[in-house]
Coordinates of N, CA and C in Angstrom, one line a residue:
M1 N 0.8 -1.2 0.0 CA 0.0 0.0 0.0 C 0.9 1.3 0.0
K2 N 2.0 1.2 0.7 CA 2.9 2.4 0.8 C 3.3 2.8 -0.6
E3 N 3.7 1.8 -1.4 CA 4.2 2.1 -2.7 C 3.1 2.7 -3.6
K4 N 1.9 2.2 -3.4 CA 0.7 2.8 -4.2 C 0.5 4.2 -3.8
I5 N 0.5 4.5 -2.5 CA 0.3 5.9 -2.1 C 1.4 6.8 -2.6
L6 N 2.6 6.3 -2.6 CA 3.8 7.1 -3.0 C 3.6 7.4 -4.5
E7 N 3.3 6.4 -5.3 CA 3.1 6.5 -6.7 C 2.0 7.5 -7.1
K8 N 0.9 7.4 -6.4 CA -0.2 8.3 -6.7 C 0.1 9.7 -6.3
A9 N 0.7 9.8 -5.1 CA 1.1 11.2 -4.6 C 2.1 11.9 -5.5
T10 N 3.1 11.1 -6.0 CA 4.1 11.7 -6.9 C 3.4 12.2 -8.2
D11 N 2.5 11.4 -8.7 CA 1.8 11.7 -9.9 C 1.0 13.0 -9.7
M12 N 0.3 13.1 -8.6 CA -0.5 14.3 -8.3 C 0.3 15.5 -8.0
F13 N 1.4 15.3 -7.3 CA 2.3 16.5 -7.0 C 2.9 17.1 -8.3
L14 N 3.3 16.2 -9.3 CA 3.8 16.7 -10.5 C 2.8 17.3 -11.4
N15 N 1.6 16.8 -11.4 CA 0.5 17.4 -12.2 C -0.1 18.6 -11.6
L16 N -0.2 18.7 -10.3 CA -1.0 19.7 -9.7 C -0.1 20.7 -8.8
G17 N 1.1 20.2 -8.4 CA 1.9 21.0 -7.6 C 2.0 20.5 -6.1
F18 N 3.1 20.7 -5.5 CA 3.3 20.1 -4.1 C 2.5 20.8 -3.1
K19 N 2.2 22.1 -3.2 CA 1.4 22.9 -2.3 C -0.1 22.6 -2.5
S20 N -0.4 22.5 -3.8 CA -1.9 22.4 -4.2 C -2.5 21.1 -3.7
V21 N -1.8 20.0 -3.7 CA -2.4 18.7 -3.3 C -2.4 18.6 -1.8
T22 N -3.6 18.3 -1.3 CA -3.8 18.1 0.2 C -3.8 16.6 0.5
M23 N -3.7 16.2 1.7 CA -3.8 14.8 2.1 C -5.3 14.3 1.8
D24 N -6.2 15.2 2.0 CA -7.7 14.9 1.7 C -7.8 14.6 0.2
D25 N -7.2 15.4 -0.7 CA -7.2 15.1 -2.1 C -6.7 13.8 -2.5
L26 N -5.5 13.4 -1.9 CA -4.9 12.1 -2.1 C -5.8 11.0 -1.7
A27 N -6.3 11.1 -0.4 CA -7.2 10.1 0.1 C -8.5 9.9 -0.8
N28 N -9.1 11.0 -1.2 CA -10.3 10.9 -2.1 C -9.9 10.3 -3.4
E29 N -8.8 10.7 -4.0 CA -8.4 10.2 -5.3 C -8.2 8.7 -5.2
M30 N -7.6 8.2 -4.1 CA -7.3 6.7 -4.0 C -8.5 5.9 -3.4
G31 N -9.5 6.6 -2.9 CA -10.6 5.9 -2.3 C -10.2 5.2 -1.0
I32 N -9.3 5.9 -0.2 CA -8.9 5.3 1.1 C -9.0 6.4 2.1
S33 N -8.8 6.0 3.4 CA -9.0 7.0 4.5 C -7.6 7.7 4.7
K34 N -7.7 9.0 5.2 CA -6.4 9.7 5.5 C -5.6 8.9 6.6
K35 N -6.3 8.2 7.4 CA -5.7 7.4 8.5 C -4.7 6.4 7.8
T36 N -5.2 5.8 6.7 CA -4.3 4.8 6.0 C -3.0 5.5 5.5
I37 N -3.2 6.7 5.0 CA -2.0 7.4 4.5 C -1.1 7.7 5.7
Y38 N -1.6 8.2 6.8 CA -0.8 8.5 8.0 C -0.2 7.3 8.7
S39 N -0.7 6.1 8.4 CA -0.1 4.9 8.9 C 1.3 4.6 8.2
H40 N 1.5 5.2 7.0 CA 2.7 5.0 6.3 C 3.6 6.3 6.2
F41 N 3.0 7.4 6.3 CA 3.7 8.7 6.3 C 3.2 9.6 7.4
K42 N 4.2 10.0 8.2 CA 3.7 10.7 9.5 C 3.1 12.1 9.2
N43 N 3.4 12.7 8.0 CA 2.8 14.0 7.7 C 3.1 14.3 6.2
K44 N 2.5 15.3 5.7 CA 2.7 15.7 4.2 C 4.1 15.9 3.9
T45 N 4.9 16.6 4.8 CA 6.3 16.9 4.5 C 7.1 15.6 4.3
H46 N 6.8 14.6 5.1 CA 7.4 13.3 5.0 C 7.1 12.6 3.7
L47 N 5.8 12.7 3.3 CA 5.4 12.2 2.0 C 6.1 12.8 0.9
I48 N 6.3 14.1 0.9 CA 6.9 14.9 -0.1 C 8.4 14.5 -0.2
E49 N 9.0 14.3 1.0 CA 10.5 13.9 1.0 C 10.6 12.6 0.3
E50 N 9.8 11.6 0.7 CA 9.9 10.3 0.1 C 9.6 10.3 -1.4
S51 N 8.6 11.1 -1.8 CA 8.2 11.3 -3.2 C 9.3 11.8 -4.1
T52 N 9.9 12.9 -3.6 CA 11.0 13.6 -4.4 C 12.3 12.7 -4.4
T53 N 12.5 12.0 -3.3 CA 13.7 11.1 -3.3 C 13.5 9.9 -4.3
Q54 N 12.3 9.4 -4.3 CA 12.0 8.3 -5.3 C 12.1 8.8 -6.7
L55 N 11.5 10.0 -7.0 CA 11.5 10.5 -8.3 C 13.0 10.8 -8.8
F56 N 13.8 11.3 -7.8 CA 15.2 11.6 -8.2 C 15.9 10.2 -8.5
C57 N 15.7 9.2 -7.7 CA 16.3 7.9 -8.0 C 15.9 7.3 -9.4
T58 N 14.6 7.5 -9.7 CA 14.0 7.0 -11.0 C 14.7 7.7 -12.1
V59 N 14.8 9.0 -12.0 CA 15.4 9.8 -13.1 C 16.9 9.5 -13.2
S60 N 17.6 9.4 -12.1 CA 19.0 9.1 -12.0 C 19.3 7.7 -12.7
E61 N 18.5 6.7 -12.4 CA 18.7 5.4 -13.0 C 18.5 5.5 -14.5
G62 N 17.5 6.3 -15.0 CA 17.2 6.4 -16.4 C 18.4 7.1 -17.1
I63 N 18.9 8.1 -16.4 CA 20.1 8.8 -17.0 C 21.3 7.9 -17.1
D64 N 21.5 7.1 -16.0 CA 22.6 6.1 -16.1 C 22.5 5.2 -17.2
H65 N 21.2 4.7 -17.5 CA 21.0 3.8 -18.6 C 21.3 4.5 -19.9
I66 N 20.8 5.7 -20.1 CA 21.1 6.4 -21.3 C 22.6 6.6 -21.6
C67 N 23.3 6.9 -20.5 CA 24.8 7.1 -20.6 C 25.5 5.8 -20.9
S68 N 24.9 4.7 -20.5 CA 25.5 3.4 -20.8 C 25.4 2.9 -22.2
L69 N 24.5 3.6 -23.0 CA 24.2 3.2 -24.4 C 25.3 3.5 -25.4
G70 N 26.3 4.4 -25.0 CA 27.4 4.7 -25.8 C 27.0 5.6 -27.0
K71 N 25.9 6.4 -26.9 CA 25.5 7.3 -28.0 C 26.6 8.4 -28.1
N72 N 26.6 9.2 -29.2 CA 27.5 10.3 -29.2 C 27.0 11.3 -28.2
P73 N 28.0 12.1 -27.6 CA 27.6 13.0 -26.5 C 26.5 14.0 -26.8
I74 N 26.4 14.5 -28.0 CA 25.3 15.4 -28.3 C 24.0 14.8 -28.3
E75 N 23.9 13.6 -28.9 CA 22.7 12.8 -28.9 C 22.3 12.4 -27.5
E76 N 23.3 12.1 -26.7 CA 23.1 11.7 -25.3 C 22.4 12.7 -24.5
L77 N 22.8 14.0 -24.7 CA 22.2 15.1 -24.0 C 20.7 15.3 -24.4
Y78 N 20.4 15.1 -25.7 CA 19.1 15.3 -26.1 C 18.2 14.1 -25.6
S79 N 18.8 12.9 -25.5 CA 18.0 11.8 -25.0 C 17.7 12.0 -23.5
I80 N 18.7 12.5 -22.7 CA 18.5 12.8 -21.3 C 17.4 13.9 -21.1
K81 N 17.4 14.9 -22.0 CA 16.4 16.0 -21.9 C 15.0 15.4 -22.1
K82 N 14.9 14.6 -23.1 CA 13.6 14.0 -23.5 C 13.1 13.1 -22.4
F83 N 14.0 12.3 -21.8 CA 13.6 11.4 -20.7 C 13.2 12.2 -19.4
A84 N 13.9 13.2 -19.1 CA 13.6 14.0 -17.9 C 12.2 14.7 -18.1
L85 N 12.0 15.2 -19.3 CA 10.7 15.9 -19.6 C 9.5 14.9 -19.4
M86 N 9.7 13.7 -19.9 CA 8.7 12.7 -19.9 C 8.4 12.4 -18.4
H87 N 9.4 12.2 -17.6 CA 9.2 11.9 -16.2 C 8.7 13.0 -15.3
L88 N 9.0 14.2 -15.7 CA 8.6 15.4 -14.9 C 7.3 16.0 -15.5
K89 N 6.6 15.3 -16.3 CA 5.3 15.6 -16.8 C 5.2 17.0 -17.5
D90 N 6.3 17.5 -18.0 CA 6.5 18.8 -18.6 C 6.3 19.9 -17.6
E91 N 6.2 19.6 -16.3 CA 6.2 20.5 -15.3 C 5.1 21.6 -15.5
K92 N 4.0 21.3 -16.0 CA 2.9 22.2 -16.2 C 2.5 23.0 -15.0
S93 N 2.5 22.3 -13.8 CA 2.1 22.9 -12.6 C 3.2 23.6 -11.8
S94 N 4.4 23.7 -12.4 CA 5.6 24.2 -11.8 C 5.8 23.6 -10.4
P95 N 5.9 22.3 -10.3 CA 6.1 21.7 -8.9 C 7.5 22.2 -8.3
Q96 N 8.4 22.3 -9.2 CA 9.8 22.8 -8.8 C 9.7 24.1 -8.0
Y97 N 8.9 25.0 -8.6 CA 8.7 26.3 -8.0 C 8.0 26.2 -6.6
Q98 N 6.9 25.4 -6.6 CA 6.2 25.2 -5.3 C 7.1 24.6 -4.3
L99 N 7.9 23.6 -4.7 CA 8.8 22.9 -3.8 C 9.8 23.9 -3.2
Q100 N 10.3 24.8 -4.0 CA 11.3 25.8 -3.6 C 10.7 26.8 -2.6
K101 N 9.4 27.2 -2.9 CA 8.8 28.2 -2.1 C 8.3 27.7 -0.8
Y102 N 7.6 26.5 -0.8 CA 6.9 26.0 0.4 C 7.7 24.9 1.2
Y103 N 8.6 24.3 0.5 CA 9.4 23.2 1.2 C 10.9 23.4 0.8
P104 N 11.5 24.6 1.3 CA 12.8 24.9 0.9 C 13.9 23.9 1.3
K105 N 13.7 23.3 2.4 CA 14.8 22.3 2.9 C 14.8 21.1 2.0
I106 N 13.6 20.6 1.6 CA 13.6 19.4 0.7 C 14.2 19.9 -0.7
H107 N 13.8 21.1 -1.1 CA 14.3 21.6 -2.4 C 15.8 21.6 -2.4
E108 N 16.4 22.2 -1.4 CA 17.9 22.3 -1.3 C 18.5 20.9 -1.3
S109 N 18.0 20.0 -0.6 CA 18.5 18.6 -0.5 C 18.5 17.9 -1.9
I110 N 17.4 18.1 -2.6 CA 17.3 17.5 -3.9 C 18.2 18.2 -4.9
K111 N 18.3 19.5 -4.7 CA 19.2 20.3 -5.6 C 20.7 19.8 -5.5
E112 N 21.1 19.5 -4.2 CA 22.5 19.1 -4.0 C 22.7 17.7 -4.7
Q113 N 21.7 16.8 -4.5 CA 21.8 15.5 -5.2 C 21.9 15.6 -6.7
Q114 N 21.0 16.5 -7.2 CA 21.0 16.7 -8.7 C 22.3 17.3 -9.1
Y115 N 22.9 18.2 -8.3 CA 24.2 18.8 -8.7 C 25.3 17.7 -8.8
E116 N 25.3 16.8 -7.8 CA 26.4 15.8 -7.8 C 26.2 14.8 -9.0
K117 N 24.9 14.5 -9.3 CA 24.6 13.6 -10.4 C 24.9 14.2 -11.7
M118 N 24.5 15.4 -11.9 CA 24.7 16.1 -13.2 C 26.2 16.4 -13.4
Q119 N 26.9 16.8 -12.4 CA 28.3 17.1 -12.5 C 29.0 15.9 -13.1
E120 N 28.8 14.7 -12.4 CA 29.4 13.5 -12.8 C 29.1 13.1 -14.3
C121 N 27.8 13.3 -14.6 CA 27.3 12.9 -16.0 C 27.9 13.9 -17.0
V122 N 27.8 15.2 -16.7 CA 28.2 16.2 -17.7 C 29.7 16.2 -18.0
V123 N 30.5 16.0 -16.9 CA 31.9 16.0 -17.0 C 32.3 14.9 -18.0
V124 N 31.8 13.7 -17.8 CA 32.1 12.5 -18.7 C 31.6 12.9 -20.1
N125 N 30.5 13.5 -20.2 CA 29.9 13.8 -21.6 C 30.9 14.8 -22.3
I126 N 31.4 15.8 -21.6 CA 32.3 16.8 -22.2 C 33.6 16.1 -22.6
K127 N 34.2 15.3 -21.7 CA 35.4 14.6 -22.0 C 35.3 13.7 -23.2
R128 N 34.2 13.0 -23.3 CA 34.0 12.1 -24.5 C 33.8 13.0 -25.8
G129 N 33.1 14.1 -25.6 CA 32.9 15.0 -26.8 C 34.3 15.5 -27.3
I130 N 35.2 15.9 -26.4 CA 36.5 16.4 -26.7 C 37.3 15.3 -27.4
E131 N 37.2 14.0 -26.9 CA 38.0 12.9 -27.5 C 37.5 12.6 -28.9
L132 N 36.2 12.8 -29.1 CA 35.6 12.5 -30.4 C 35.7 13.7 -31.4
E133 N 36.3 14.8 -30.9 CA 36.5 16.0 -31.6 C 35.2 16.7 -32.1
I134 N 34.1 16.5 -31.3 CA 32.9 17.2 -31.6 C 32.7 18.4 -30.6
Y135 N 33.5 18.4 -29.5 CA 33.5 19.5 -28.6 C 34.9 20.1 -28.7
R136 N 35.0 21.4 -28.5 CA 36.4 22.1 -28.6 C 37.3 21.6 -27.6
E137 N 38.6 21.4 -28.0 CA 39.6 20.8 -27.1 C 40.1 21.7 -26.0
N138 N 39.8 23.0 -26.2 CA 40.4 24.0 -25.2 C 39.3 24.4 -24.1
L139 N 38.3 23.5 -24.0 CA 37.2 23.9 -23.0 C 37.7 23.7 -21.5
N140 N 37.3 24.6 -20.7 CA 37.5 24.4 -19.2 C 36.4 23.6 -18.7
I141 N 36.7 22.3 -18.6 CA 35.6 21.3 -18.3 C 34.8 21.6 -17.0
D142 N 35.6 22.0 -16.0 CA 35.0 22.3 -14.7 C 34.0 23.4 -14.8
F143 N 34.4 24.5 -15.5 CA 33.6 25.7 -15.7 C 32.3 25.3 -16.5
V144 N 32.5 24.6 -17.7 CA 31.4 24.3 -18.6 C 30.4 23.5 -17.9
S145 N 30.8 22.5 -17.1 CA 29.9 21.6 -16.4 C 29.1 22.4 -15.3
R146 N 29.7 23.3 -14.6 CA 29.0 24.0 -13.6 C 28.1 25.1 -14.2
I147 N 28.5 25.7 -15.3 CA 27.6 26.7 -15.9 C 26.4 26.0 -16.5
Y148 N 26.6 24.8 -17.0 CA 25.5 24.1 -17.6 C 24.5 23.8 -16.5
F149 N 25.0 23.3 -15.3 CA 24.0 23.0 -14.2 C 23.3 24.2 -13.8
S150 N 24.1 25.3 -13.7 CA 23.5 26.6 -13.2 C 22.4 27.0 -14.1
G151 N 22.6 26.8 -15.4 CA 21.6 27.2 -16.4 C 20.3 26.3 -16.3
V152 N 20.6 25.0 -16.2 CA 19.4 24.1 -16.1 C 18.6 24.4 -14.9
T153 N 19.2 24.8 -13.8 CA 18.5 25.2 -12.6 C 17.8 26.5 -12.7
S154 N 18.5 27.5 -13.4 CA 17.9 28.8 -13.5 C 16.6 28.9 -14.4
I155 N 16.6 28.0 -15.5 CA 15.5 28.1 -16.4 C 14.2 27.6 -15.7
K156 N 14.4 26.9 -14.6 CA 13.2 26.4 -13.8 C 12.6 27.5 -12.9
D157 N 13.3 28.7 -12.8 CA 12.9 29.7 -12.0 C 11.8 30.6 -12.7
Q158 N 10.6 30.5 -12.2 CA 9.4 31.1 -12.9 C 9.5 32.6 -12.9
R159 N 10.2 33.2 -11.9 CA 10.3 34.6 -11.9 C 11.1 35.1 -13.1
L160 N 12.1 34.3 -13.5 CA 12.9 34.6 -14.7 C 12.3 34.2 -16.0
F161 N 11.7 33.0 -15.9 CA 11.1 32.4 -17.1 C 9.7 32.0 -16.9
P162 N 8.7 32.9 -16.9 CA 7.3 32.6 -16.6 C 6.8 31.6 -17.7
I163 N 6.1 30.6 -17.2 CA 5.6 29.5 -18.1 C 4.7 30.0 -19.2
S164 N 4.0 31.1 -18.9 CA 3.1 31.7 -20.0 C 3.9 32.2 -21.2
K165 N 5.1 32.6 -20.9 CA 6.0 33.1 -22.0 C 7.0 32.0 -22.5
F166 N 7.4 31.1 -21.6 CA 8.4 30.1 -21.9 C 8.0 28.7 -21.6
P167 N 7.2 28.0 -22.4 CA 6.8 26.6 -22.1 C 8.1 25.8 -21.9
I168 N 8.0 24.9 -20.8 CA 9.2 24.3 -20.4 C 9.9 23.4 -21.4
A169 N 9.1 22.7 -22.3 CA 9.8 21.9 -23.3 C 10.6 22.7 -24.3
T170 N 10.0 23.9 -24.7 CA 10.7 24.8 -25.7 C 11.9 25.4 -25.0
L171 N 11.7 25.8 -23.7 CA 12.8 26.4 -23.0 C 14.0 25.4 -22.9
M172 N 13.7 24.2 -22.6 CA 14.8 23.2 -22.4 C 15.5 23.0 -23.8
D173 N 14.7 22.9 -24.8 CA 15.3 22.8 -26.2 C 16.3 23.9 -26.5
E174 N 15.8 25.1 -26.2 CA 16.6 26.3 -26.6 C 17.8 26.4 -25.7
Y175 N 17.7 26.0 -24.4 CA 18.8 26.1 -23.5 C 19.9 25.1 -23.9
L176 N 19.5 23.9 -24.3 CA 20.4 22.8 -24.7 C 21.1 23.2 -26.0
E177 N 20.4 23.8 -26.9 CA 21.1 24.3 -28.2 C 22.0 25.4 -27.8
Y178 N 21.7 26.3 -27.0 CA 22.5 27.4 -26.6 C 23.8 26.9 -26.0
H179 N 23.7 25.9 -25.1 CA 24.9 25.3 -24.4 C 25.8 24.6 -25.5
L180 N 25.2 23.8 -26.3 CA 26.0 23.0 -27.3 C 26.6 23.9 -28.3
R181 N 26.0 25.0 -28.8 CA 26.6 25.8 -29.8 C 27.8 26.5 -29.3
G182 N 27.9 26.7 -28.0 CA 29.1 27.3 -27.4 C 30.3 26.4 -27.3
I183 N 30.1 25.1 -27.4 CA 31.2 24.1 -27.1 C 31.5 23.2 -28.3
V184 N 30.7 23.2 -29.3 CA 30.9 22.2 -30.4 C 32.0 22.7 -31.4
T185 N 32.6 21.8 -32.1 CA 33.5 22.1 -33.2 C 32.7 22.1 -34.5
P186 N 33.3 22.4 -35.6 CA 32.5 22.4 -36.9 C 31.9 20.9 -37.1
K187 N 32.7 19.9 -36.7 CA 32.2 18.5 -36.9 C 31.0 18.3 -36.0
G188 N 31.1 18.8 -34.7 CA 29.9 18.7 -33.8 C 28.7 19.5 -34.2
R189 N 29.0 20.6 -34.9 CA 27.8 21.5 -35.3 C 27.0 20.7 -36.3
K190 N 27.6 20.0 -37.2 CA 26.9 19.2 -38.2 C 25.9 18.2 -37.5
I191 N 26.5 17.5 -36.5 CA 25.6 16.5 -35.8 C 24.5 17.3 -35.1
L192 N 24.8 18.4 -34.4 CA 23.8 19.2 -33.7 C 22.7 19.6 -34.7
N193 N 23.1 20.2 -35.8 CA 22.1 20.7 -36.8 C 21.2 19.5 -37.3
T194 N 21.8 18.4 -37.5 CA 21.0 17.2 -38.0 C 19.9 16.8 -36.9
I195 N 20.3 16.8 -35.6 CA 19.4 16.5 -34.5 C 18.3 17.5 -34.5
I196 N 18.7 18.8 -34.5 CA 17.7 19.9 -34.4 C 16.7 19.8 -35.6
N197 N 17.2 19.6 -36.8 CA 16.3 19.5 -38.0 C 15.4 18.3 -37.9
S198 N 15.9 17.2 -37.4 CA 15.0 16.0 -37.3 C 14.0 16.2 -36.2
N199 N 14.3 17.0 -35.2 CA 13.3 17.3 -34.1 C 12.2 18.2 -34.6
H200 N 12.5 19.0 -35.6 CA 11.5 20.0 -36.1 C 10.6 19.3 -37.2
E201 N 11.0 18.2 -37.7 CA 10.2 17.5 -38.7 C 8.9 17.0 -38.2

């Protein structure tokens, strides 16, 4: 039962937002009593902690799987972006923003884990790109990986990028292209243009 509650809660949080969903909403949606939920989770904050941790693990495992496929580094970043969007439901309800505003401790904890995961993944991606001569060889890898993470985090800030003006899927596409155009070689640019053109078809 705990797994079912967690699964349904995560789905509702992502679709409606962490603040918007109440324990009553969750109980009604599942056709169970609040008492049943509280027998597994001591309060809503505890439920959100478990939910965000599980979601982070699911996304991390998916990213690890994509990285193990040996795709070229540019294609790899597009696959990761597509996978993350699919799991985060396009973030229509801006759950990230609600998490940051109403549950800042949980948000900070997840952000630290995301940073470690992305650093490791992006550094390997950049090194492989340089070896394959599709990224410039004079890149400061540490700087590029950190600025990339900083950008990915910033575009989720609705004060900077309101969803009414910048739909999340378009924003992620534009940010990824912006990042890659700054680091690719002419050889890499050809691969990038091919991927962008095929995405527009």
